[in-house]
Amino acid sequence: MPNSAGAQDAEGRYDVRKGATAYAPIVGAFGALAVPTVTVLFTQPQPEGSGKLIALACGLLVVAMIGSLTGSIGLAAIGAERDQTANLPPAVMYTAVPVVISLLSVLASFEVLSAVYLPEEKGLFAVTTAVGGLAGCYFTSFTVADSWQSGPSDPAVRGPWKDTQWVKEKSDAYAKADWLAITSVVPGAVGLVLYLSGFHVHLTAAGVNWLVGSGLALAMAGTFLGVQRTKHAMEDSKQRGVRWQEAYPTSVAVGLYTLVLLICLP
């Protein structure tokens, strides 16, 4: 169908490269804000008995700093792409993981600090953590919605290639993105219900290390897989668009981390 300019192109689509370019500096600056907070926590006197919670808050802020910095570099690499190849949407999904983990870690650190300094208000910060996780799942899933228009530009190649892809048409992409969003927000929603119901896992010192370490590992895995996914197809190989084996684990992993954070918050 002709678009408003008269060209034979479908109307309404996003160029993921432009989005990545715009978000890269914002994400990088977000992580840099965690540095002064960590410095203050290390230098201020700690309330009695709050050492474990202060350590958890500092660990979460460090994860946020690393996740945002590596995520911004990955987004900048995607923004520098010359062609809108099929590997870019899944690369964005992977790279979104450290970005969302960074956001979640900052919000969760606020809840931990409120448990130390403002215990009556910690529920409010737990809700904001859950909302951040749900939003992160949605925006990660949304990448699938416009993955339909990436891939080979040669019409003779694109037709047979598209038949082998998980996302084939525009309507198909939107439906899959909706189902992915619904699936991935379920763990975070369950975590919020459990938190408000009073279900909590009381962390030991080892538990703090595991929680912080798992967030860091998840952020680094997303960064590594995102960079790997930006590799370009060779002349004798086909482009690989987003697959359900990538989309669901990536988005659901963010939802599960939201769940774990919520039940582990004090």
PDB file of C-alpha atoms in Angstrom:
ATOM      1  CA  MET A   1       0.000   0.000   0.000  1.00  0.00           C
ATOM      2  CA  PRO A   2       1.408   3.442  -0.852  1.00  0.00           C
ATOM      3  CA  ASN A   3       2.324   5.611   2.100  1.00  0.00           C
ATOM      4  CA  SER A   4       1.585   9.326   2.422  1.00  0.00           C
ATOM      5  CA  ALA A   5       4.622  10.158   0.289  1.00  0.00           C
ATOM      6  CA  GLY A   6       3.464   7.889  -2.531  1.00  0.00           C
ATOM      7  CA  ALA A   7       6.133   5.233  -2.005  1.00  0.00           C
ATOM      8  CA  GLN A   8       5.276   1.540  -1.875  1.00  0.00           C
ATOM      9  CA  ASP A   9       5.981   1.210   1.836  1.00  0.00           C
ATOM     10  CA  ALA A  10       3.816   0.274   4.799  1.00  0.00           C
ATOM     11  CA  GLU A  11       2.855   3.281   6.890  1.00  0.00           C
ATOM     12  CA  GLY A  12       3.853   3.540  10.535  1.00  0.00           C
ATOM     13  CA  ARG A  13       7.112   1.977  11.633  1.00  0.00           C
ATOM     14  CA  TYR A  14      10.079   2.692  13.873  1.00  0.00           C
ATOM     15  CA  ASP A  15      13.747   2.723  13.005  1.00  0.00           C
ATOM     16  CA  VAL A  16      15.379   0.987  15.954  1.00  0.00           C
ATOM     17  CA  ARG A  17      18.736   2.577  15.176  1.00  0.00           C
ATOM     18  CA  LYS A  18      17.452   6.087  15.801  1.00  0.00           C
ATOM     19  CA  GLY A  19      15.929   5.049  19.103  1.00  0.00           C
ATOM     20  CA  ALA A  20      19.160   3.415  20.226  1.00  0.00           C
ATOM     21  CA  THR A  21      21.143   6.524  19.309  1.00  0.00           C
ATOM     22  CA  ALA A  22      18.827   8.758  21.340  1.00  0.00           C
ATOM     23  CA  TYR A  23      18.725   6.522  24.401  1.00  0.00           C
ATOM     24  CA  ALA A  24      22.451   5.765  24.656  1.00  0.00           C
ATOM     25  CA  PRO A  25      23.528   9.062  26.325  1.00  0.00           C
ATOM     26  CA  ILE A  26      20.458   9.076  28.589  1.00  0.00           C
ATOM     27  CA  VAL A  27      21.178   5.560  29.824  1.00  0.00           C
ATOM     28  CA  GLY A  28      24.861   6.340  30.382  1.00  0.00           C
ATOM     29  CA  ALA A  29      24.068   9.474  32.380  1.00  0.00           C
ATOM     30  CA  PHE A  30      21.563   7.545  34.491  1.00  0.00           C
ATOM     31  CA  GLY A  31      24.241   5.134  35.680  1.00  0.00           C
ATOM     32  CA  ALA A  32      26.676   7.922  36.460  1.00  0.00           C
ATOM     33  CA  LEU A  33      24.206   9.310  39.004  1.00  0.00           C
ATOM     34  CA  ALA A  34      24.711   6.203  41.169  1.00  0.00           C
ATOM     35  CA  VAL A  35      28.370   7.050  41.842  1.00  0.00           C
ATOM     36  CA  PRO A  36      27.827   9.975  44.254  1.00  0.00           C
ATOM     37  CA  THR A  37      25.147   8.023  46.128  1.00  0.00           C
ATOM     38  CA  VAL A  38      27.532   5.117  46.742  1.00  0.00           C
ATOM     39  CA  THR A  39      30.208   7.554  47.892  1.00  0.00           C
ATOM     40  CA  VAL A  40      27.824   9.134  50.396  1.00  0.00           C
ATOM     41  CA  LEU A  41      26.736   5.761  51.770  1.00  0.00           C
ATOM     42  CA  PHE A  42      30.351   4.741  52.367  1.00  0.00           C
ATOM     43  CA  THR A  43      31.253   7.968  54.151  1.00  0.00           C
ATOM     44  CA  GLN A  44      28.164   8.619  56.312  1.00  0.00           C
ATOM     45  CA  PRO A  45      27.670   7.045  59.772  1.00  0.00           C
ATOM     46  CA  GLN A  46      25.430   3.994  59.584  1.00  0.00           C
ATOM     47  CA  PRO A  47      22.436   3.493  61.874  1.00  0.00           C
ATOM     48  CA  GLU A  48      22.983   0.638  64.303  1.00  0.00           C
ATOM     49  CA  GLY A  49      22.199  -2.761  62.827  1.00  0.00           C
ATOM     50  CA  SER A  50      21.821  -1.481  59.268  1.00  0.00           C
ATOM     51  CA  GLY A  51      25.131  -2.736  57.850  1.00  0.00           C
ATOM     52  CA  LYS A  52      23.571  -5.516  55.768  1.00  0.00           C
ATOM     53  CA  LEU A  53      20.965  -3.203  54.259  1.00  0.00           C
ATOM     54  CA  ILE A  54      23.556  -0.538  53.457  1.00  0.00           C
ATOM     55  CA  ALA A  55      25.670  -3.207  51.752  1.00  0.00           C
ATOM     56  CA  LEU A  56      22.640  -4.319  49.725  1.00  0.00           C
ATOM     57  CA  ALA A  57      21.840  -0.749  48.680  1.00  0.00           C
ATOM     58  CA  CYS A  58      25.453  -0.107  47.653  1.00  0.00           C
ATOM     59  CA  GLY A  59      25.608  -3.371  45.723  1.00  0.00           C
ATOM     60  CA  LEU A  60      22.419  -2.572  43.834  1.00  0.00           C
ATOM     61  CA  LEU A  61      23.720   0.890  42.945  1.00  0.00           C
ATOM     62  CA  VAL A  62      26.975  -0.583  41.642  1.00  0.00           C
ATOM     63  CA  VAL A  63      24.984  -3.014  39.483  1.00  0.00           C
ATOM     64  CA  ALA A  64      22.975  -0.049  38.206  1.00  0.00           C
ATOM     65  CA  MET A  65      26.127   1.844  37.298  1.00  0.00           C
ATOM     66  CA  ILE A  66      27.710  -1.081  35.428  1.00  0.00           C
ATOM     67  CA  GLY A  67      24.467  -2.069  33.696  1.00  0.00           C
ATOM     68  CA  SER A  68      23.735   1.421  32.455  1.00  0.00           C
ATOM     69  CA  LEU A  69      27.250   2.066  31.200  1.00  0.00           C
ATOM     70  CA  THR A  70      27.522  -1.221  29.314  1.00  0.00           C
ATOM     71  CA  GLY A  71      23.964  -0.848  28.038  1.00  0.00           C
ATOM     72  CA  SER A  72      24.665   2.642  26.716  1.00  0.00           C
ATOM     73  CA  ILE A  73      27.713   1.385  24.829  1.00  0.00           C
ATOM     74  CA  GLY A  74      25.647  -1.416  23.304  1.00  0.00           C
ATOM     75  CA  LEU A  75      22.903   1.007  22.269  1.00  0.00           C
ATOM     76  CA  ALA A  76      25.468   3.341  20.719  1.00  0.00           C
ATOM     77  CA  ALA A  77      26.862   0.424  18.683  1.00  0.00           C
ATOM     78  CA  ILE A  78      23.377  -0.383  17.392  1.00  0.00           C
ATOM     79  CA  GLY A  79      22.781   3.276  16.549  1.00  0.00           C
ATOM     80  CA  ALA A  80      25.955   3.271  14.453  1.00  0.00           C
ATOM     81  CA  GLU A  81      24.635   0.525  12.161  1.00  0.00           C
ATOM     82  CA  ARG A  82      24.400   1.548   8.512  1.00  0.00           C
ATOM     83  CA  ASP A  83      21.664  -0.866   7.384  1.00  0.00           C
ATOM     84  CA  GLN A  84      18.524  -1.971   9.163  1.00  0.00           C
ATOM     85  CA  THR A  85      19.409  -5.651   9.191  1.00  0.00           C
ATOM     86  CA  ALA A  86      17.291  -8.322  10.857  1.00  0.00           C
ATOM     87  CA  ASN A  87      19.754  -8.839  13.702  1.00  0.00           C
ATOM     88  CA  LEU A  88      19.161  -5.380  15.188  1.00  0.00           C
ATOM     89  CA  PRO A  89      15.766  -5.951  16.931  1.00  0.00           C
ATOM     90  CA  PRO A  90      17.019  -8.987  18.902  1.00  0.00           C
ATOM     91  CA  ALA A  91      20.253  -7.113  19.639  1.00  0.00           C
ATOM     92  CA  VAL A  92      18.165  -4.302  21.139  1.00  0.00           C
ATOM     93  CA  MET A  93      16.188  -6.800  23.216  1.00  0.00           C
ATOM     94  CA  TYR A  94      19.365  -8.248  24.687  1.00  0.00           C
ATOM     95  CA  THR A  95      20.903  -4.824  25.257  1.00  0.00           C
ATOM     96  CA  ALA A  96      17.731  -3.651  26.979  1.00  0.00           C
ATOM     97  CA  VAL A  97      18.343  -6.201  29.746  1.00  0.00           C
ATOM     98  CA  PRO A  98      21.269  -4.367  31.423  1.00  0.00           C
ATOM     99  CA  VAL A  99      19.384  -1.087  30.974  1.00  0.00           C
ATOM    100  CA  VAL A 100      16.274  -2.398  32.744  1.00  0.00           C
ATOM    101  CA  ILE A 101      18.367  -4.140  35.407  1.00  0.00           C
ATOM    102  CA  SER A 102      20.027  -0.772  36.032  1.00  0.00           C
ATOM    103  CA  LEU A 103      16.656   0.930  36.459  1.00  0.00           C
ATOM    104  CA  LEU A 104      15.369  -1.814  38.742  1.00  0.00           C
ATOM    105  CA  SER A 105      18.510  -1.761  40.872  1.00  0.00           C
ATOM    106  CA  VAL A 106      18.280   1.985  41.463  1.00  0.00           C
ATOM    107  CA  LEU A 107      14.603   1.786  42.404  1.00  0.00           C
ATOM    108  CA  ALA A 108      15.212  -1.208  44.670  1.00  0.00           C
ATOM    109  CA  SER A 109      18.105   0.580  46.384  1.00  0.00           C
ATOM    110  CA  PHE A 110      15.685   3.408  47.233  1.00  0.00           C
ATOM    111  CA  GLU A 111      13.414   0.889  48.954  1.00  0.00           C
ATOM    112  CA  VAL A 112      16.328  -0.573  50.905  1.00  0.00           C
ATOM    113  CA  LEU A 113      17.473   2.868  52.030  1.00  0.00           C
ATOM    114  CA  SER A 114      13.932   3.792  52.992  1.00  0.00           C
ATOM    115  CA  ALA A 115      13.850   0.672  55.195  1.00  0.00           C
ATOM    116  CA  VAL A 116      16.865   2.136  57.024  1.00  0.00           C
ATOM    117  CA  TYR A 117      15.904   5.807  57.214  1.00  0.00           C
ATOM    118  CA  LEU A 118      12.142   5.957  56.456  1.00  0.00           C
ATOM    119  CA  PRO A 119      10.712   2.534  57.383  1.00  0.00           C
ATOM    120  CA  GLU A 120       7.089   3.705  57.223  1.00  0.00           C
ATOM    121  CA  GLU A 121       7.495   4.704  53.547  1.00  0.00           C
ATOM    122  CA  LYS A 122       9.274   1.622  52.217  1.00  0.00           C
ATOM    123  CA  GLY A 123       6.060   0.225  50.696  1.00  0.00           C
ATOM    124  CA  LEU A 124       5.828   3.206  48.388  1.00  0.00           C
ATOM    125  CA  PHE A 125       9.332   2.591  47.046  1.00  0.00           C
ATOM    126  CA  ALA A 126       8.579  -1.119  46.607  1.00  0.00           C
ATOM    127  CA  VAL A 127       5.618  -0.195  44.396  1.00  0.00           C
ATOM    128  CA  THR A 128       7.835   2.095  42.299  1.00  0.00           C
ATOM    129  CA  THR A 129      10.287  -0.788  41.910  1.00  0.00           C
ATOM    130  CA  ALA A 130       7.503  -3.021  40.640  1.00  0.00           C
ATOM    131  CA  VAL A 131       6.252  -0.355  38.252  1.00  0.00           C
ATOM    132  CA  GLY A 132       9.793   0.090  36.884  1.00  0.00           C
ATOM    133  CA  GLY A 133      10.053  -3.640  36.269  1.00  0.00           C
ATOM    134  CA  LEU A 134       6.672  -3.814  34.528  1.00  0.00           C
ATOM    135  CA  ALA A 135       7.590  -0.867  32.316  1.00  0.00           C
ATOM    136  CA  GLY A 136      10.928  -2.477  31.486  1.00  0.00           C
ATOM    137  CA  CYS A 137       9.207  -5.707  30.425  1.00  0.00           C
ATOM    138  CA  TYR A 138       6.815  -3.796  28.210  1.00  0.00           C
ATOM    139  CA  PHE A 139       9.463  -1.736  26.448  1.00  0.00           C
ATOM    140  CA  THR A 140      11.655  -4.799  25.949  1.00  0.00           C
ATOM    141  CA  SER A 141       8.722  -6.642  24.364  1.00  0.00           C
ATOM    142  CA  PHE A 142       7.817  -3.687  22.174  1.00  0.00           C
ATOM    143  CA  THR A 143      10.960  -4.282  20.098  1.00  0.00           C
ATOM    144  CA  VAL A 144       9.208  -7.230  18.457  1.00  0.00           C
ATOM    145  CA  ALA A 145       6.405  -5.006  17.161  1.00  0.00           C
ATOM    146  CA  ASP A 146       8.507  -3.360  14.462  1.00  0.00           C
ATOM    147  CA  SER A 147      10.924  -6.191  13.756  1.00  0.00           C
ATOM    148  CA  TRP A 148       8.799  -7.151  10.728  1.00  0.00           C
ATOM    149  CA  GLN A 149      10.290  -4.441   8.512  1.00  0.00           C
ATOM    150  CA  SER A 150      13.972  -5.239   9.042  1.00  0.00           C
ATOM    151  CA  GLY A 151      15.884  -7.781   6.987  1.00  0.00           C
ATOM    152  CA  PRO A 152      17.043  -8.129   3.361  1.00  0.00           C
ATOM    153  CA  SER A 153      16.110  -5.208   1.130  1.00  0.00           C
ATOM    154  CA  ASP A 154      16.229  -7.156  -2.145  1.00  0.00           C
ATOM    155  CA  PRO A 155      12.601  -8.159  -2.953  1.00  0.00           C
ATOM    156  CA  ALA A 156      13.756 -11.365  -4.650  1.00  0.00           C
ATOM    157  CA  VAL A 157      15.526 -12.430  -1.465  1.00  0.00           C
ATOM    158  CA  ARG A 158      13.130 -10.971   1.085  1.00  0.00           C
ATOM    159  CA  GLY A 159      10.090 -13.034   0.114  1.00  0.00           C
ATOM    160  CA  PRO A 160      11.563 -16.522   0.623  1.00  0.00           C
ATOM    161  CA  TRP A 161      13.570 -15.256   3.636  1.00  0.00           C
ATOM    162  CA  LYS A 162      10.492 -13.879   5.389  1.00  0.00           C
ATOM    163  CA  ASP A 163       8.752 -17.255   5.188  1.00  0.00           C
ATOM    164  CA  THR A 164      11.455 -18.724   7.448  1.00  0.00           C
ATOM    165  CA  GLN A 165      11.099 -16.055  10.174  1.00  0.00           C
ATOM    166  CA  TRP A 166       9.151 -16.084  13.447  1.00  0.00           C
ATOM    167  CA  VAL A 167       7.789 -12.601  12.694  1.00  0.00           C
ATOM    168  CA  LYS A 168       6.527 -12.434   9.112  1.00  0.00           C
ATOM    169  CA  GLU A 169       4.013  -9.589   8.801  1.00  0.00           C
ATOM    170  CA  LYS A 170       3.150  -6.332  10.551  1.00  0.00           C
ATOM    171  CA  SER A 171      -0.051  -7.642  12.168  1.00  0.00           C
ATOM    172  CA  ASP A 172       1.771 -10.803  13.164  1.00  0.00           C
ATOM    173  CA  ALA A 173       4.503  -8.749  14.844  1.00  0.00           C
ATOM    174  CA  TYR A 174       2.064  -6.650  16.872  1.00  0.00           C
ATOM    175  CA  ALA A 175       0.184  -9.728  18.080  1.00  0.00           C
ATOM    176  CA  LYS A 176       3.393 -11.454  19.140  1.00  0.00           C
ATOM    177  CA  ALA A 177       4.615  -8.298  20.906  1.00  0.00           C
ATOM    178  CA  ASP A 178       1.347  -8.079  22.856  1.00  0.00           C
ATOM    179  CA  TRP A 179       1.538 -11.688  24.001  1.00  0.00           C
ATOM    180  CA  LEU A 180       5.186 -11.272  24.925  1.00  0.00           C
ATOM    181  CA  ALA A 181       4.392  -8.193  27.010  1.00  0.00           C
ATOM    182  CA  ILE A 182       1.530  -9.938  28.819  1.00  0.00           C
ATOM    183  CA  THR A 183       3.668 -12.990  29.580  1.00  0.00           C
ATOM    184  CA  SER A 184       6.674 -11.049  30.807  1.00  0.00           C
ATOM    185  CA  VAL A 185       4.804  -8.737  33.186  1.00  0.00           C
ATOM    186  CA  VAL A 186       3.167 -11.624  35.051  1.00  0.00           C
ATOM    187  CA  PRO A 187       6.193 -12.411  37.314  1.00  0.00           C
ATOM    188  CA  GLY A 188       6.574  -8.771  38.343  1.00  0.00           C
ATOM    189  CA  ALA A 189       2.854  -8.464  39.061  1.00  0.00           C
ATOM    190  CA  VAL A 190       3.006 -11.626  41.179  1.00  0.00           C
ATOM    191  CA  GLY A 191       6.024 -10.222  43.029  1.00  0.00           C
ATOM    192  CA  LEU A 192       4.146  -7.027  43.855  1.00  0.00           C
ATOM    193  CA  VAL A 193       1.153  -8.992  45.164  1.00  0.00           C
ATOM    194  CA  LEU A 194       3.461 -11.123  47.324  1.00  0.00           C
ATOM    195  CA  TYR A 195       5.204  -8.027  48.698  1.00  0.00           C
ATOM    196  CA  LEU A 196       1.933  -6.304  49.574  1.00  0.00           C
ATOM    197  CA  SER A 197       0.708  -9.555  51.145  1.00  0.00           C
ATOM    198  CA  GLY A 198       3.670  -9.563  53.506  1.00  0.00           C
ATOM    199  CA  PHE A 199       5.652 -12.388  51.903  1.00  0.00           C
ATOM    200  CA  HIS A 200       9.374 -11.642  52.212  1.00  0.00           C
ATOM    201  CA  VAL A 201      12.628 -13.579  52.060  1.00  0.00           C
ATOM    202  CA  HIS A 202      14.938 -12.387  54.821  1.00  0.00           C
ATOM    203  CA  LEU A 203      18.399 -12.161  53.309  1.00  0.00           C
ATOM    204  CA  THR A 204      21.556 -13.220  55.060  1.00  0.00           C
ATOM    205  CA  ALA A 205      24.939 -11.720  54.163  1.00  0.00           C
ATOM    206  CA  ALA A 206      25.366 -14.543  51.643  1.00  0.00           C
ATOM    207  CA  GLY A 207      21.891 -13.824  50.279  1.00  0.00           C
ATOM    208  CA  VAL A 208      22.836 -10.194  49.694  1.00  0.00           C
ATOM    209  CA  ASN A 209      25.855 -11.333  47.697  1.00  0.00           C
ATOM    210  CA  TRP A 210      23.744 -13.715  45.634  1.00  0.00           C
ATOM    211  CA  LEU A 211      21.091 -11.108  44.893  1.00  0.00           C
ATOM    212  CA  VAL A 212      23.601  -8.483  43.806  1.00  0.00           C
ATOM    213  CA  GLY A 213      25.666 -11.051  41.904  1.00  0.00           C
ATOM    214  CA  SER A 214      22.659 -12.404  40.005  1.00  0.00           C
ATOM    215  CA  GLY A 215      21.704  -8.898  38.889  1.00  0.00           C
ATOM    216  CA  LEU A 216      25.241  -8.258  37.723  1.00  0.00           C
ATOM    217  CA  ALA A 217      25.399 -11.610  35.903  1.00  0.00           C
ATOM    218  CA  LEU A 218      22.082 -10.960  34.162  1.00  0.00           C
ATOM    219  CA  ALA A 219      23.210  -7.486  33.069  1.00  0.00           C
ATOM    220  CA  MET A 220      26.499  -8.800  31.730  1.00  0.00           C
ATOM    221  CA  ALA A 221      24.796 -11.691  29.922  1.00  0.00           C
ATOM    222  CA  GLY A 222      22.443  -9.259  28.192  1.00  0.00           C
ATOM    223  CA  THR A 223      25.363  -7.021  27.206  1.00  0.00           C
ATOM    224  CA  PHE A 224      27.413  -9.909  25.820  1.00  0.00           C
ATOM    225  CA  LEU A 225      24.531 -11.463  23.888  1.00  0.00           C
ATOM    226  CA  GLY A 226      23.522  -8.059  22.537  1.00  0.00           C
ATOM    227  CA  VAL A 227      27.014  -7.421  21.212  1.00  0.00           C
ATOM    228  CA  GLN A 228      27.171 -10.924  19.735  1.00  0.00           C
ATOM    229  CA  ARG A 229      23.816 -10.381  18.042  1.00  0.00           C
ATOM    230  CA  THR A 230      25.105  -7.291  16.218  1.00  0.00           C
ATOM    231  CA  LYS A 231      27.406  -9.493  14.154  1.00  0.00           C
ATOM    232  CA  HIS A 232      26.551  -9.176  10.484  1.00  0.00           C
ATOM    233  CA  ALA A 233      25.588 -12.056   8.243  1.00  0.00           C
ATOM    234  CA  MET A 234      28.308 -13.182   5.863  1.00  0.00           C
ATOM    235  CA  GLU A 235      27.716 -13.203   2.122  1.00  0.00           C
ATOM    236  CA  ASP A 236      26.940 -16.915   2.115  1.00  0.00           C
ATOM    237  CA  SER A 237      24.632 -16.917   5.141  1.00  0.00           C
ATOM    238  CA  LYS A 238      21.141 -15.614   5.887  1.00  0.00           C
ATOM    239  CA  GLN A 239      20.148 -12.830   8.246  1.00  0.00           C
ATOM    240  CA  ARG A 240      18.559 -14.068  11.473  1.00  0.00           C
ATOM    241  CA  GLY A 241      15.598 -12.061  12.723  1.00  0.00           C
ATOM    242  CA  VAL A 242      14.227 -12.160  16.241  1.00  0.00           C
ATOM    243  CA  ARG A 243      13.167 -15.658  17.344  1.00  0.00           C
ATOM    244  CA  TRP A 244      10.765 -16.693  20.092  1.00  0.00           C
ATOM    245  CA  GLN A 245      13.650 -18.588  21.750  1.00  0.00           C
ATOM    246  CA  GLU A 246      15.298 -15.191  22.233  1.00  0.00           C
ATOM    247  CA  ALA A 247      12.302 -12.949  22.785  1.00  0.00           C
ATOM    248  CA  TYR A 248      10.581 -14.828  25.604  1.00  0.00           C
ATOM    249  CA  PRO A 249      13.630 -15.706  27.755  1.00  0.00           C
ATOM    250  CA  THR A 250      14.965 -12.161  27.397  1.00  0.00           C
ATOM    251  CA  SER A 251      11.779 -10.372  28.406  1.00  0.00           C
ATOM    252  CA  VAL A 252      10.676 -12.923  31.001  1.00  0.00           C
ATOM    253  CA  ALA A 253      14.126 -12.800  32.642  1.00  0.00           C
ATOM    254  CA  VAL A 254      13.516  -9.132  33.430  1.00  0.00           C
ATOM    255  CA  GLY A 255      10.133 -10.016  34.916  1.00  0.00           C
ATOM    256  CA  LEU A 256      11.616 -12.800  37.041  1.00  0.00           C
ATOM    257  CA  TYR A 257      14.343 -10.505  38.363  1.00  0.00           C
ATOM    258  CA  THR A 258      11.608  -8.035  39.322  1.00  0.00           C
ATOM    259  CA  LEU A 259       9.856 -10.839  41.202  1.00  0.00           C
ATOM    260  CA  VAL A 260      13.030 -11.870  43.043  1.00  0.00           C
ATOM    261  CA  LEU A 261      13.852  -8.291  43.983  1.00  0.00           C
ATOM    262  CA  LEU A 262      10.403  -7.635  45.385  1.00  0.00           C
ATOM    263  CA  ILE A 263      10.285 -10.685  47.622  1.00  0.00           C
ATOM    264  CA  CYS A 264      13.837 -10.032  48.840  1.00  0.00           C
ATOM    265  CA  LEU A 265      13.324  -6.364  49.698  1.00  0.00           C
ATOM    266  CA  PRO A 266      13.168  -5.627  53.439  1.00  0.00           C
TER     267      PRO A 266
END
